[in-house]
Structures are given as structure tokens and as C-alpha cells.
Amino acid sequence: MGAAPTFATAPHEWECDFVTSDHAIQCCARLTPENRQRELRGLLQAAKLPGSSKKGGRELCVITLDQEDALTEEGHDVHVIPAWKWLD
């Protein structure tokens, strides 16, 4: 098993729900134009944290209720995946 996930934040700037040496994960019901910047900002900041065990850095993921997409933000691949599929 991997390391236990932690919550990462810079108060009033960004937050990322779960960070491990392999992954940075945000969770939201839906990724919308209203929350997209906030959710992705947290992932991108978590990607910069030290301690990644992967050569290319942490895998960035947004877990939603039912959305699936592949995004590229600031040169990083971001996977948007429904919770049921992520848990499968």
C-alpha cells in the first residue's frame, strides 16, 4: 500500500483535498466554470510540492459525480473521472 493521503493548503490561496507521493486529488460534485479555477489551482500547486515519487510528478485528478474528461493545464495532464469509475 502507498502512503496515507494528506490535505495540503496555503490558507486563503489554494487547497488540495488529497496529496500522496503519487497523486494529487480534488473532489467536487461537478467541475463547472464557476469552480474550475479554484479546483485546478489546488491541483497545480500540489503538483509543485516536494516528495513526488513519480519521474513526471504526481498524477493530477478531479473526482466528480459523473463527469469524465482529460484536460491540460499549465503543461500538466489532469484526469476528470466519475467517483464510481475511480473506485472500480
N, CA, C and O atoms as a CHARMM CRD file, in Angstrom:
* protein
*
  352
    1    1 MET  N      0.82700  -1.19000   0.00000 PROA 1      0.00000
    2    1 MET  CA     0.00000   0.00000   0.00000 PROA 1      0.00000
    3    1 MET  C      0.86900   1.25000   0.00000 PROA 1      0.00000
    4    1 MET  O      1.99600   1.24800   0.49600 PROA 1      0.00000
    5    2 GLY  N      0.31500   2.31400  -0.56900 PROA 2      0.00000
    6    2 GLY  CA     1.02600   3.58700  -0.63300 PROA 2      0.00000
    7    2 GLY  C      0.91600   4.36300   0.66300 PROA 2      0.00000
    8    2 GLY  O      0.33100   3.90600   1.64500 PROA 2      0.00000
    9    3 ALA  N      1.48600   5.52800   0.63500 PROA 3      0.00000
   10    3 ALA  CA     1.45900   6.41000   1.80000 PROA 3      0.00000
   11    3 ALA  C      0.05300   6.94800   2.03600 PROA 3      0.00000
   12    3 ALA  O     -0.74500   7.05600   1.10600 PROA 3      0.00000
   13    4 ALA  N     -0.23700   7.27900   3.27300 PROA 4      0.00000
   14    4 ALA  CA    -1.53800   7.84900   3.62200 PROA 4      0.00000
   15    4 ALA  C     -1.67300   9.23500   2.99700 PROA 4      0.00000
   16    4 ALA  O     -0.72700  10.02100   3.02800 PROA 4      0.00000
   17    5 PRO  N     -2.83100   9.53800   2.43500 PROA 5      0.00000
   18    5 PRO  CA    -3.01500  10.86300   1.83000 PROA 5      0.00000
   19    5 PRO  C     -3.09600  11.95400   2.89200 PROA 5      0.00000
   20    5 PRO  O     -3.50800  11.71500   4.02700 PROA 5      0.00000
   21    6 THR  N     -2.69700  13.14500   2.49600 PROA 6      0.00000
   22    6 THR  CA    -2.79400  14.30100   3.37100 PROA 6      0.00000
   23    6 THR  C     -3.54600  15.41000   2.64800 PROA 6      0.00000
   24    6 THR  O     -3.73500  15.35600   1.43300 PROA 6      0.00000
   25    7 PHE  N     -3.96600  16.39600   3.39400 PROA 7      0.00000
   26    7 PHE  CA    -4.61200  17.59300   2.87400 PROA 7      0.00000
   27    7 PHE  C     -3.53400  18.65800   2.78700 PROA 7      0.00000
   28    7 PHE  O     -2.75500  18.82300   3.72600 PROA 7      0.00000
   29    8 ALA  N     -3.47600  19.38300   1.67500 PROA 8      0.00000
   30    8 ALA  CA    -2.46200  20.42500   1.51800 PROA 8      0.00000
   31    8 ALA  C     -3.14800  21.75900   1.26900 PROA 8      0.00000
   32    8 ALA  O     -4.14400  21.82600   0.54800 PROA 8      0.00000
   33    9 THR  N     -2.61100  22.82700   1.86900 PROA 9      0.00000
   34    9 THR  CA    -3.22800  24.13300   1.70000 PROA 9      0.00000
   35    9 THR  C     -2.22900  25.25100   1.95600 PROA 9      0.00000
   36    9 THR  O     -1.24500  25.08900   2.67700 PROA 9      0.00000
   37   10 ALA  N     -2.51300  26.37000   1.35100 PROA 10     0.00000
   38   10 ALA  CA    -1.89700  27.65800   1.69300 PROA 10     0.00000
   39   10 ALA  C     -3.11300  28.52800   1.99600 PROA 10     0.00000
   40   10 ALA  O     -3.78200  28.97100   1.06200 PROA 10     0.00000
   41   11 PRO  N     -3.42300  28.78900   3.25900 PROA 11     0.00000
   42   11 PRO  CA    -4.66300  29.46500   3.63400 PROA 11     0.00000
   43   11 PRO  C     -4.95300  30.70200   2.78200 PROA 11     0.00000
   44   11 PRO  O     -4.08600  31.54200   2.54200 PROA 11     0.00000
   45   12 HSD  N     -6.20600  30.77700   2.33800 PROA 12     0.00000
   46   12 HSD  CA    -6.71400  31.88600   1.52200 PROA 12     0.00000
   47   12 HSD  C     -6.09800  31.93800   0.12800 PROA 12     0.00000
   48   12 HSD  O     -6.30300  32.91300  -0.59400 PROA 12     0.00000
   49   13 GLU  N     -5.34600  30.90600  -0.26500 PROA 13     0.00000
   50   13 GLU  CA    -4.74400  30.88000  -1.59900 PROA 13     0.00000
   51   13 GLU  C     -5.18000  29.64900  -2.38600 PROA 13     0.00000
   52   13 GLU  O     -5.70800  29.77100  -3.49200 PROA 13     0.00000
   53   14 TRP  N     -4.96000  28.46800  -1.82100 PROA 14     0.00000
   54   14 TRP  CA    -5.32700  27.23500  -2.51500 PROA 14     0.00000
   55   14 TRP  C     -5.43700  26.09800  -1.50400 PROA 14     0.00000
   56   14 TRP  O     -4.96400  26.19700  -0.37200 PROA 14     0.00000
   57   15 GLU  N     -6.08300  25.00600  -1.95200 PROA 15     0.00000
   58   15 GLU  CA    -6.15900  23.78000  -1.16100 PROA 15     0.00000
   59   15 GLU  C     -6.27000  22.60300  -2.11600 PROA 15     0.00000
   60   15 GLU  O     -6.79400  22.73000  -3.22300 PROA 15     0.00000
   61   16 CYS  N     -5.77500  21.46900  -1.67900 PROA 16     0.00000
   62   16 CYS  CA    -5.91700  20.22800  -2.43200 PROA 16     0.00000
   63   16 CYS  C     -6.40000  19.16400  -1.45400 PROA 16     0.00000
   64   16 CYS  O     -5.80200  18.96100  -0.39700 PROA 16     0.00000
   65   17 ASP  N     -7.48100  18.49300  -1.81400 PROA 17     0.00000
   66   17 ASP  CA    -8.14500  17.57100  -0.89200 PROA 17     0.00000
   67   17 ASP  C     -7.27100  16.40500  -0.44300 PROA 17     0.00000
   68   17 ASP  O     -7.23500  16.08200   0.74400 PROA 17     0.00000
   69   18 PHE  N     -6.56500  15.77000  -1.37900 PROA 18     0.00000
   70   18 PHE  CA    -5.74000  14.61400  -1.04300 PROA 18     0.00000
   71   18 PHE  C     -4.42700  14.68400  -1.81600 PROA 18     0.00000
   72   18 PHE  O     -4.42200  14.88600  -3.03000 PROA 18     0.00000
   73   19 VAL  N     -3.31300  14.51600  -1.10300 PROA 19     0.00000
   74   19 VAL  CA    -1.99300  14.51800  -1.74000 PROA 19     0.00000
   75   19 VAL  C     -1.19600  13.33900  -1.19700 PROA 19     0.00000
   76   19 VAL  O     -1.07300  13.15700   0.01400 PROA 19     0.00000
   77   20 THR  N     -0.66000  12.54700  -2.11200 PROA 20     0.00000
   78   20 THR  CA     0.28400  11.48800  -1.75700 PROA 20     0.00000
   79   20 THR  C      1.54200  11.70400  -2.59100 PROA 20     0.00000
   80   20 THR  O      1.62400  12.67400  -3.34500 PROA 20     0.00000
   81   21 SER  N      2.50200  10.82800  -2.46700 PROA 21     0.00000
   82   21 SER  CA     3.70800  10.95700  -3.27700 PROA 21     0.00000
   83   21 SER  C      3.42100  10.67000  -4.75300 PROA 21     0.00000
   84   21 SER  O      4.20400  11.05700  -5.62100 PROA 21     0.00000
   85   22 ASP  N      2.30900   9.99700  -5.04200 PROA 22     0.00000
   86   22 ASP  CA     1.96100   9.63700  -6.42200 PROA 22     0.00000
   87   22 ASP  C      0.83600  10.47600  -7.02200 PROA 22     0.00000
   88   22 ASP  O      0.78700  10.64900  -8.24000 PROA 22     0.00000
   89   23 HSD  N     -0.07800  11.00600  -6.18600 PROA 23     0.00000
   90   23 HSD  CA    -1.29400  11.63100  -6.69000 PROA 23     0.00000
   91   23 HSD  C     -1.62700  12.93900  -5.96300 PROA 23     0.00000
   92   23 HSD  O     -1.27700  13.13900  -4.80000 PROA 23     0.00000
   93   24 ALA  N     -2.31000  13.81100  -6.69000 PROA 24     0.00000
   94   24 ALA  CA    -2.97800  14.97200  -6.10200 PROA 24     0.00000
   95   24 ALA  C     -4.42600  14.88200  -6.58700 PROA 24     0.00000
   96   24 ALA  O     -4.67800  14.79900  -7.78900 PROA 24     0.00000
   97   25 ILE  N     -5.37500  14.89800  -5.64900 PROA 25     0.00000
   98   25 ILE  CA    -6.77100  14.65200  -5.98600 PROA 25     0.00000
   99   25 ILE  C     -7.65500  15.74200  -5.40400 PROA 25     0.00000
  100   25 ILE  O     -7.55500  16.07900  -4.22400 PROA 25     0.00000
  101   26 GLN  N     -8.51600  16.28500  -6.24500 PROA 26     0.00000
  102   26 GLN  CA    -9.57600  17.20000  -5.82200 PROA 26     0.00000
  103   26 GLN  C    -10.89500  16.45800  -5.98300 PROA 26     0.00000
  104   26 GLN  O    -11.04200  15.65000  -6.90000 PROA 26     0.00000
  105   27 CYS  N    -11.84300  16.71800  -5.11200 PROA 27     0.00000
  106   27 CYS  CA   -13.17000  16.11900  -5.18800 PROA 27     0.00000
  107   27 CYS  C    -14.21100  17.23200  -5.22800 PROA 27     0.00000
  108   27 CYS  O    -14.17700  18.15500  -4.41400 PROA 27     0.00000
  109   28 CYS  N    -15.12000  17.13900  -6.16500 PROA 28     0.00000
  110   28 CYS  CA   -16.23000  18.09000  -6.23800 PROA 28     0.00000
  111   28 CYS  C    -17.39200  17.40100  -6.95200 PROA 28     0.00000
  112   28 CYS  O    -17.18400  16.47300  -7.73400 PROA 28     0.00000
  113   29 ALA  N    -18.60400  17.85600  -6.68300 PROA 29     0.00000
  114   29 ALA  CA   -19.77400  17.25400  -7.31700 PROA 29     0.00000
  115   29 ALA  C    -19.68800  17.40100  -8.83500 PROA 29     0.00000
  116   29 ALA  O    -19.89700  16.43400  -9.56900 PROA 29     0.00000
  117   30 ARG  N    -19.38300  18.60100  -9.30100 PROA 30     0.00000
  118   30 ARG  CA   -19.23900  18.87600 -10.72800 PROA 30     0.00000
  119   30 ARG  C    -18.14200  19.91000 -10.92100 PROA 30     0.00000
  120   30 ARG  O    -18.00000  20.83800 -10.12500 PROA 30     0.00000
  121   31 LEU  N    -17.37600  19.74400 -11.97400 PROA 31     0.00000
  122   31 LEU  CA   -16.39900  20.75000 -12.36000 PROA 31     0.00000
  123   31 LEU  C    -17.13700  21.72000 -13.28300 PROA 31     0.00000
  124   31 LEU  O    -17.56900  21.34100 -14.37100 PROA 31     0.00000
  125   32 THR  N    -17.27700  22.96000 -12.84800 PROA 32     0.00000
  126   32 THR  CA   -18.07000  23.96000 -13.57100 PROA 32     0.00000
  127   32 THR  C    -17.19600  25.17600 -13.88700 PROA 32     0.00000
  128   32 THR  O    -16.10100  25.31000 -13.34100 PROA 32     0.00000
  129   33 PRO  N    -17.66900  26.04700 -14.75400 PROA 33     0.00000
  130   33 PRO  CA   -16.92800  27.28900 -14.98900 PROA 33     0.00000
  131   33 PRO  C    -16.72300  28.09800 -13.70400 PROA 33     0.00000
  132   33 PRO  O    -15.72800  28.81000 -13.57400 PROA 33     0.00000
  133   34 GLU  N    -17.64600  27.99200 -12.76800 PROA 34     0.00000
  134   34 GLU  CA   -17.56300  28.74900 -11.52100 PROA 34     0.00000
  135   34 GLU  C    -16.49500  28.20300 -10.56200 PROA 34     0.00000
  136   34 GLU  O    -15.88900  28.98100  -9.82500 PROA 34     0.00000
  137   35 ASN  N    -16.25200  26.89400 -10.55400 PROA 35     0.00000
  138   35 ASN  CA   -15.27400  26.33200  -9.60600 PROA 35     0.00000
  139   35 ASN  C    -14.00400  25.79800 -10.26300 PROA 35     0.00000
  140   35 ASN  O    -13.07400  25.39000  -9.56700 PROA 35     0.00000
  141   36 ARG  N    -13.95600  25.79700 -11.56700 PROA 36     0.00000
  142   36 ARG  CA   -12.82500  25.20800 -12.30000 PROA 36     0.00000
  143   36 ARG  C    -11.48700  25.81000 -11.86100 PROA 36     0.00000
  144   36 ARG  O    -10.55400  25.07300 -11.54500 PROA 36     0.00000
  145   37 GLN  N    -11.38700  27.12600 -11.84000 PROA 37     0.00000
  146   37 GLN  CA   -10.11900  27.77000 -11.48600 PROA 37     0.00000
  147   37 GLN  C     -9.68300  27.37800 -10.07300 PROA 37     0.00000
  148   37 GLN  O     -8.51400  27.06400  -9.85100 PROA 37     0.00000
  149   38 ARG  N    -10.60600  27.39600  -9.12800 PROA 38     0.00000
  150   38 ARG  CA   -10.27100  27.05800  -7.74400 PROA 38     0.00000
  151   38 ARG  C     -9.79900  25.60600  -7.62700 PROA 38     0.00000
  152   38 ARG  O     -8.78500  25.33100  -6.98600 PROA 38     0.00000
  153   39 GLU  N    -10.53700  24.67800  -8.24900 PROA 39     0.00000
  154   39 GLU  CA   -10.18400  23.25700  -8.14800 PROA 39     0.00000
  155   39 GLU  C     -8.84600  22.96800  -8.82000 PROA 39     0.00000
  156   39 GLU  O     -8.02200  22.23600  -8.27100 PROA 39     0.00000
  157   40 LEU  N     -8.62600  23.53400 -10.00000 PROA 40     0.00000
  158   40 LEU  CA    -7.38100  23.26900 -10.71400 PROA 40     0.00000
  159   40 LEU  C     -6.19200  23.97000 -10.07400 PROA 40     0.00000
  160   40 LEU  O     -5.08000  23.44200 -10.10200 PROA 40     0.00000
  161   41 ARG  N     -6.40400  25.13800  -9.50100 PROA 41     0.00000
  162   41 ARG  CA    -5.30900  25.84800  -8.81500 PROA 41     0.00000
  163   41 ARG  C     -4.73700  24.96800  -7.70200 PROA 41     0.00000
  164   41 ARG  O     -3.51900  24.88200  -7.54800 PROA 41     0.00000
  165   42 GLY  N     -5.60200  24.32000  -6.92900 PROA 42     0.00000
  166   42 GLY  CA    -5.14300  23.43300  -5.86000 PROA 42     0.00000
  167   42 GLY  C     -4.33000  22.26100  -6.38500 PROA 42     0.00000
  168   42 GLY  O     -3.31000  21.89700  -5.80000 PROA 42     0.00000
  169   43 LEU  N     -4.77800  21.67000  -7.48800 PROA 43     0.00000
  170   43 LEU  CA    -4.02900  20.55500  -8.07500 PROA 43     0.00000
  171   43 LEU  C     -2.66300  21.00400  -8.56900 PROA 43     0.00000
  172   43 LEU  O     -1.65600  20.34000  -8.32400 PROA 43     0.00000
  173   44 LEU  N     -2.63400  22.12800  -9.26200 PROA 44     0.00000
  174   44 LEU  CA    -1.37200  22.61600  -9.81900 PROA 44     0.00000
  175   44 LEU  C     -0.37600  22.99100  -8.72400 PROA 44     0.00000
  176   44 LEU  O      0.82500  22.77200  -8.87900 PROA 44     0.00000
  177   45 GLN  N     -0.86300  23.55200  -7.62600 PROA 45     0.00000
  178   45 GLN  CA     0.02400  23.86900  -6.51100 PROA 45     0.00000
  179   45 GLN  C      0.52400  22.58400  -5.83400 PROA 45     0.00000
  180   45 GLN  O      1.69100  22.49500  -5.45200 PROA 45     0.00000
  181   46 ALA  N     -0.35900  21.59800  -5.69000 PROA 46     0.00000
  182   46 ALA  CA     0.04500  20.32100  -5.09000 PROA 46     0.00000
  183   46 ALA  C      1.07400  19.61000  -5.96800 PROA 46     0.00000
  184   46 ALA  O      1.94500  18.90400  -5.45900 PROA 46     0.00000
  185   47 ALA  N      0.97500  19.79600  -7.28100 PROA 47     0.00000
  186   47 ALA  CA     1.94700  19.18200  -8.18700 PROA 47     0.00000
  187   47 ALA  C      3.35600  19.70700  -7.92400 PROA 47     0.00000
  188   47 ALA  O      4.33400  19.01100  -8.19600 PROA 47     0.00000
  189   48 LYS  N      3.47000  20.92500  -7.40000 PROA 48     0.00000
  190   48 LYS  CA     4.77100  21.53900  -7.14100 PROA 48     0.00000
  191   48 LYS  C      5.37100  21.14900  -5.79300 PROA 48     0.00000
  192   48 LYS  O      6.54200  21.42800  -5.53700 PROA 48     0.00000
  193   49 LEU  N      4.58700  20.50900  -4.93200 PROA 49     0.00000
  194   49 LEU  CA     5.08600  20.14100  -3.61000 PROA 49     0.00000
  195   49 LEU  C      6.20500  19.11100  -3.71700 PROA 49     0.00000
  196   49 LEU  O      6.17800  18.26100  -4.60800 PROA 49     0.00000
  197   50 PRO  N      7.17400  19.17400  -2.83300 PROA 50     0.00000
  198   50 PRO  CA     8.23900  18.16800  -2.85200 PROA 50     0.00000
  199   50 PRO  C      7.70400  16.80100  -2.42700 PROA 50     0.00000
  200   50 PRO  O      6.65000  16.69700  -1.80100 PROA 50     0.00000
  201   51 GLY  N      8.44300  15.77300  -2.77500 PROA 51     0.00000
  202   51 GLY  CA     8.10300  14.42800  -2.30000 PROA 51     0.00000
  203   51 GLY  C      7.41500  13.54300  -3.31700 PROA 51     0.00000
  204   51 GLY  O      6.95800  12.45600  -2.96300 PROA 51     0.00000
  205   52 SER  N      7.32400  13.96500  -4.56500 PROA 52     0.00000
  206   52 SER  CA     6.70800  13.10900  -5.57800 PROA 52     0.00000
  207   52 SER  C      7.60700  11.91200  -5.84600 PROA 52     0.00000
  208   52 SER  O      8.82400  12.05400  -5.96300 PROA 52     0.00000
  209   53 SER  N      7.00400  10.73400  -5.94300 PROA 53     0.00000
  210   53 SER  CA     7.78300   9.52500  -6.20300 PROA 53     0.00000
  211   53 SER  C      7.80300   9.17100  -7.69000 PROA 53     0.00000
  212   53 SER  O      8.50200   8.24300  -8.09700 PROA 53     0.00000
  213   54 LYS  N      7.04100   9.90300  -8.49800 PROA 54     0.00000
  214   54 LYS  CA     6.98200   9.61600  -9.92800 PROA 54     0.00000
  215   54 LYS  C      7.91700  10.54000 -10.68900 PROA 54     0.00000
  216   54 LYS  O      8.05700  11.71500 -10.35000 PROA 54     0.00000
  217   55 LYS  N      8.55300  10.00200 -11.71800 PROA 55     0.00000
  218   55 LYS  CA     9.50500  10.77500 -12.50500 PROA 55     0.00000
  219   55 LYS  C      8.85700  12.02600 -13.10300 PROA 55     0.00000
  220   55 LYS  O      9.46300  13.09700 -13.07500 PROA 55     0.00000
  221   56 GLY  N      7.66100  11.91900 -13.63200 PROA 56     0.00000
  222   56 GLY  CA     6.96800  13.05200 -14.24700 PROA 56     0.00000
  223   56 GLY  C      6.14500  13.85800 -13.26400 PROA 56     0.00000
  224   56 GLY  O      5.43200  14.77300 -13.67700 PROA 56     0.00000
  225   57 GLY  N      6.21600  13.55400 -11.98400 PROA 57     0.00000
  226   57 GLY  CA     5.43000  14.25000 -10.96400 PROA 57     0.00000
  227   57 GLY  C      4.15000  13.49900 -10.63900 PROA 57     0.00000
  228   57 GLY  O      3.87500  12.43300 -11.18900 PROA 57     0.00000
  229   58 ARG  N      3.39400  14.06900  -9.75400 PROA 58     0.00000
  230   58 ARG  CA     2.15200  13.44100  -9.30200 PROA 58     0.00000
  231   58 ARG  C      1.11100  13.38000 -10.41900 PROA 58     0.00000
  232   58 ARG  O      1.05900  14.25400 -11.28500 PROA 58     0.00000
  233   59 GLU  N      0.28800  12.33800 -10.38500 PROA 59     0.00000
  234   59 GLU  CA    -0.87100  12.26000 -11.27200 PROA 59     0.00000
  235   59 GLU  C     -1.94000  13.18900 -10.70600 PROA 59     0.00000
  236   59 GLU  O     -2.24900  13.12400  -9.51600 PROA 59     0.00000
  237   60 LEU  N     -2.50600  14.05300 -11.54800 PROA 60     0.00000
  238   60 LEU  CA    -3.49800  15.02600 -11.11100 PROA 60     0.00000
  239   60 LEU  C     -4.88400  14.56100 -11.52000 PROA 60     0.00000
  240   60 LEU  O     -5.11900  14.20400 -12.67400 PROA 60     0.00000
  241   61 CYS  N     -5.80300  14.56900 -10.55500 PROA 61     0.00000
  242   61 CYS  CA    -7.12800  14.00100 -10.78900 PROA 61     0.00000
  243   61 CYS  C     -8.20400  14.82400 -10.08500 PROA 61     0.00000
  244   61 CYS  O     -8.02300  15.26600  -8.95000 PROA 61     0.00000
  245   62 VAL  N     -9.32200  15.02000 -10.77600 PROA 62     0.00000
  246   62 VAL  CA   -10.51300  15.61700 -10.17900 PROA 62     0.00000
  247   62 VAL  C    -11.58700  14.53300 -10.19300 PROA 62     0.00000
  248   62 VAL  O    -11.97300  14.04900 -11.25800 PROA 62     0.00000
  249   63 ILE  N    -12.06600  14.15600  -9.01800 PROA 63     0.00000
  250   63 ILE  CA   -13.11900  13.13900  -8.90700 PROA 63     0.00000
  251   63 ILE  C    -14.45300  13.85500  -8.76200 PROA 63     0.00000
  252   63 ILE  O    -14.63200  14.69500  -7.88000 PROA 63     0.00000
  253   64 THR  N    -15.39200  13.50600  -9.64900 PROA 64     0.00000
  254   64 THR  CA   -16.71800  14.14100  -9.67600 PROA 64     0.00000
  255   64 THR  C    -17.80000  13.07300  -9.55600 PROA 64     0.00000
  256   64 THR  O    -17.50800  11.88000  -9.46600 PROA 64     0.00000
  257   65 LEU  N    -19.04700  13.52000  -9.55500 PROA 65     0.00000
  258   65 LEU  CA   -20.15000  12.55300  -9.52100 PROA 65     0.00000
  259   65 LEU  C    -20.28700  11.81500 -10.84700 PROA 65     0.00000
  260   65 LEU  O    -20.46600  10.59700 -10.85700 PROA 65     0.00000
  261   66 ASP  N    -20.20500  12.53600 -11.97000 PROA 66     0.00000
  262   66 ASP  CA   -20.49100  11.87500 -13.24300 PROA 66     0.00000
  263   66 ASP  C    -19.72800  12.41100 -14.45700 PROA 66     0.00000
  264   66 ASP  O    -20.02600  12.02100 -15.58600 PROA 66     0.00000
  265   67 GLN  N    -18.76500  13.28400 -14.24600 PROA 67     0.00000
  266   67 GLN  CA   -18.03400  13.84400 -15.38300 PROA 67     0.00000
  267   67 GLN  C    -16.76900  13.04300 -15.67200 PROA 67     0.00000
  268   67 GLN  O    -16.15300  12.46400 -14.77800 PROA 67     0.00000
  269   68 GLU  N    -16.40400  13.03100 -16.95700 PROA 68     0.00000
  270   68 GLU  CA   -15.15200  12.40600 -17.36400 PROA 68     0.00000
  271   68 GLU  C    -14.55100  13.26000 -18.46900 PROA 68     0.00000
  272   68 GLU  O    -15.23200  13.61800 -19.42900 PROA 68     0.00000
  273   69 ASP  N    -13.26900  13.58400 -18.32600 PROA 69     0.00000
  274   69 ASP  CA   -12.62000  14.44800 -19.29800 PROA 69     0.00000
  275   69 ASP  C    -11.11000  14.33600 -19.11300 PROA 69     0.00000
  276   69 ASP  O    -10.63400  13.83800 -18.09200 PROA 69     0.00000
  277   70 ALA  N    -10.37900  14.79300 -20.09000 PROA 70     0.00000
  278   70 ALA  CA    -8.91900  14.89200 -19.99700 PROA 70     0.00000
  279   70 ALA  C     -8.56500  16.33500 -20.30600 PROA 70     0.00000
  280   70 ALA  O     -8.88200  16.83700 -21.38400 PROA 70     0.00000
  281   71 LEU  N     -7.90900  17.00400 -19.36700 PROA 71     0.00000
  282   71 LEU  CA    -7.55600  18.41000 -19.50800 PROA 71     0.00000
  283   71 LEU  C     -6.04400  18.56000 -19.48200 PROA 71     0.00000
  284   71 LEU  O     -5.32900  17.70200 -18.96500 PROA 71     0.00000
  285   72 THR  N     -5.57000  19.65900 -20.04300 PROA 72     0.00000
  286   72 THR  CA    -4.17900  20.04400 -19.90300 PROA 72     0.00000
  287   72 THR  C     -4.16300  21.46100 -19.35800 PROA 72     0.00000
  288   72 THR  O     -4.70500  22.37800 -19.97600 PROA 72     0.00000
  289   73 GLU  N     -3.54300  21.63800 -18.20200 PROA 73     0.00000
  290   73 GLU  CA    -3.44600  22.94200 -17.55300 PROA 73     0.00000
  291   73 GLU  C     -1.99400  23.21300 -17.20900 PROA 73     0.00000
  292   73 GLU  O     -1.35900  22.43000 -16.50200 PROA 73     0.00000
  293   74 GLU  N     -1.47200  24.31500 -17.70500 PROA 74     0.00000
  294   74 GLU  CA    -0.08800  24.71800 -17.42300 PROA 74     0.00000
  295   74 GLU  C      0.89900  23.57600 -17.66500 PROA 74     0.00000
  296   74 GLU  O      1.84700  23.39200 -16.90300 PROA 74     0.00000
  297   75 GLY  N      0.66700  22.81600 -18.72900 PROA 75     0.00000
  298   75 GLY  CA     1.55700  21.72300 -19.09400 PROA 75     0.00000
  299   75 GLY  C      1.34300  20.42600 -18.34000 PROA 75     0.00000
  300   75 GLY  O      2.08000  19.46300 -18.55000 PROA 75     0.00000
  301   76 HSD  N      0.34900  20.38200 -17.46500 PROA 76     0.00000
  302   76 HSD  CA     0.05000  19.17800 -16.68400 PROA 76     0.00000
  303   76 HSD  C     -1.21900  18.51500 -17.21100 PROA 76     0.00000
  304   76 HSD  O     -2.19800  19.19300 -17.52300 PROA 76     0.00000
  305   77 ASP  N     -1.19700  17.19900 -17.30800 PROA 77     0.00000
  306   77 ASP  CA    -2.40700  16.44600 -17.63700 PROA 77     0.00000
  307   77 ASP  C     -3.25400  16.31700 -16.38100 PROA 77     0.00000
  308   77 ASP  O     -2.74700  15.98600 -15.30800 PROA 77     0.00000
  309   78 VAL  N     -4.54900  16.58100 -16.52400 PROA 78     0.00000
  310   78 VAL  CA    -5.49200  16.46900 -15.41300 PROA 78     0.00000
  311   78 VAL  C     -6.60200  15.51900 -15.84400 PROA 78     0.00000
  312   78 VAL  O     -7.25000  15.73100 -16.87000 PROA 78     0.00000
  313   79 HSD  N     -6.81500  14.47700 -15.05900 PROA 79     0.00000
  314   79 HSD  CA    -7.86000  13.50000 -15.35300 PROA 79     0.00000
  315   79 HSD  C     -9.10700  13.85300 -14.54300 PROA 79     0.00000
  316   79 HSD  O     -9.04900  13.97000 -13.31900 PROA 79     0.00000
  317   80 VAL  N    -10.22400  14.02000 -15.23100 PROA 80     0.00000
  318   80 VAL  CA   -11.51000  14.23500 -14.56900 PROA 80     0.00000
  319   80 VAL  C    -12.25400  12.90700 -14.69800 PROA 80     0.00000
  320   80 VAL  O    -12.45700  12.39900 -15.80000 PROA 80     0.00000
  321   81 ILE  N    -12.65500  12.35600 -13.55300 PROA 81     0.00000
  322   81 ILE  CA   -13.20900  10.99500 -13.56600 PROA 81     0.00000
  323   81 ILE  C    -14.36500  10.88800 -12.57300 PROA 81     0.00000
  324   81 ILE  O    -14.28600  11.43800 -11.47400 PROA 81     0.00000
  325   82 PRO  N    -15.44900  10.17600 -12.95200 PROA 82     0.00000
  326   82 PRO  CA   -16.53700   9.98500 -12.00000 PROA 82     0.00000
  327   82 PRO  C    -16.10100   9.07600 -10.83900 PROA 82     0.00000
  328   82 PRO  O    -15.29200   8.16500 -11.01600 PROA 82     0.00000
  329   83 ALA  N    -16.65000   9.34300  -9.66400 PROA 83     0.00000
  330   83 ALA  CA   -16.26100   8.57800  -8.47300 PROA 83     0.00000
  331   83 ALA  C    -16.45800   7.08000  -8.65100 PROA 83     0.00000
  332   83 ALA  O    -15.59600   6.29600  -8.25300 PROA 83     0.00000
  333   84 TRP  N    -17.57600   6.66700  -9.24300 PROA 84     0.00000
  334   84 TRP  CA   -17.83100   5.23000  -9.40000 PROA 84     0.00000
  335   84 TRP  C    -16.73600   4.55500 -10.23900 PROA 84     0.00000
  336   84 TRP  O    -16.37400   3.40600  -9.98900 PROA 84     0.00000
  337   85 LYS  N    -16.22200   5.27400 -11.22600 PROA 85     0.00000
  338   85 LYS  CA   -15.17800   4.70600 -12.07800 PROA 85     0.00000
  339   85 LYS  C    -13.83400   4.69700 -11.35000 PROA 85     0.00000
  340   85 LYS  O    -13.06700   3.74300 -11.48100 PROA 85     0.00000
  341   86 TRP  N    -13.54700   5.74500 -10.59000 PROA 86     0.00000
  342   86 TRP  CA   -12.30600   5.81500  -9.83600 PROA 86     0.00000
  343   86 TRP  C    -12.25900   4.70700  -8.78500 PROA 86     0.00000
  344   86 TRP  O    -11.19900   4.13700  -8.52500 PROA 86     0.00000
  345   87 LEU  N    -13.41000   4.40600  -8.18300 PROA 87     0.00000
  346   87 LEU  CA   -13.48100   3.36900  -7.14500 PROA 87     0.00000
  347   87 LEU  C    -13.44500   1.94500  -7.71200 PROA 87     0.00000
  348   87 LEU  O    -13.11700   0.99400  -7.00300 PROA 87     0.00000
  349   88 ASP  N    -13.78300   1.81200  -8.99300 PROA 88     0.00000
  350   88 ASP  CA   -13.88200   0.48600  -9.62200 PROA 88     0.00000
  351   88 ASP  C    -12.54700  -0.18600  -9.74700 PROA 88     0.00000
  352   88 ASP  O    -12.46400  -1.30500 -10.25500 PROA 88     0.00000
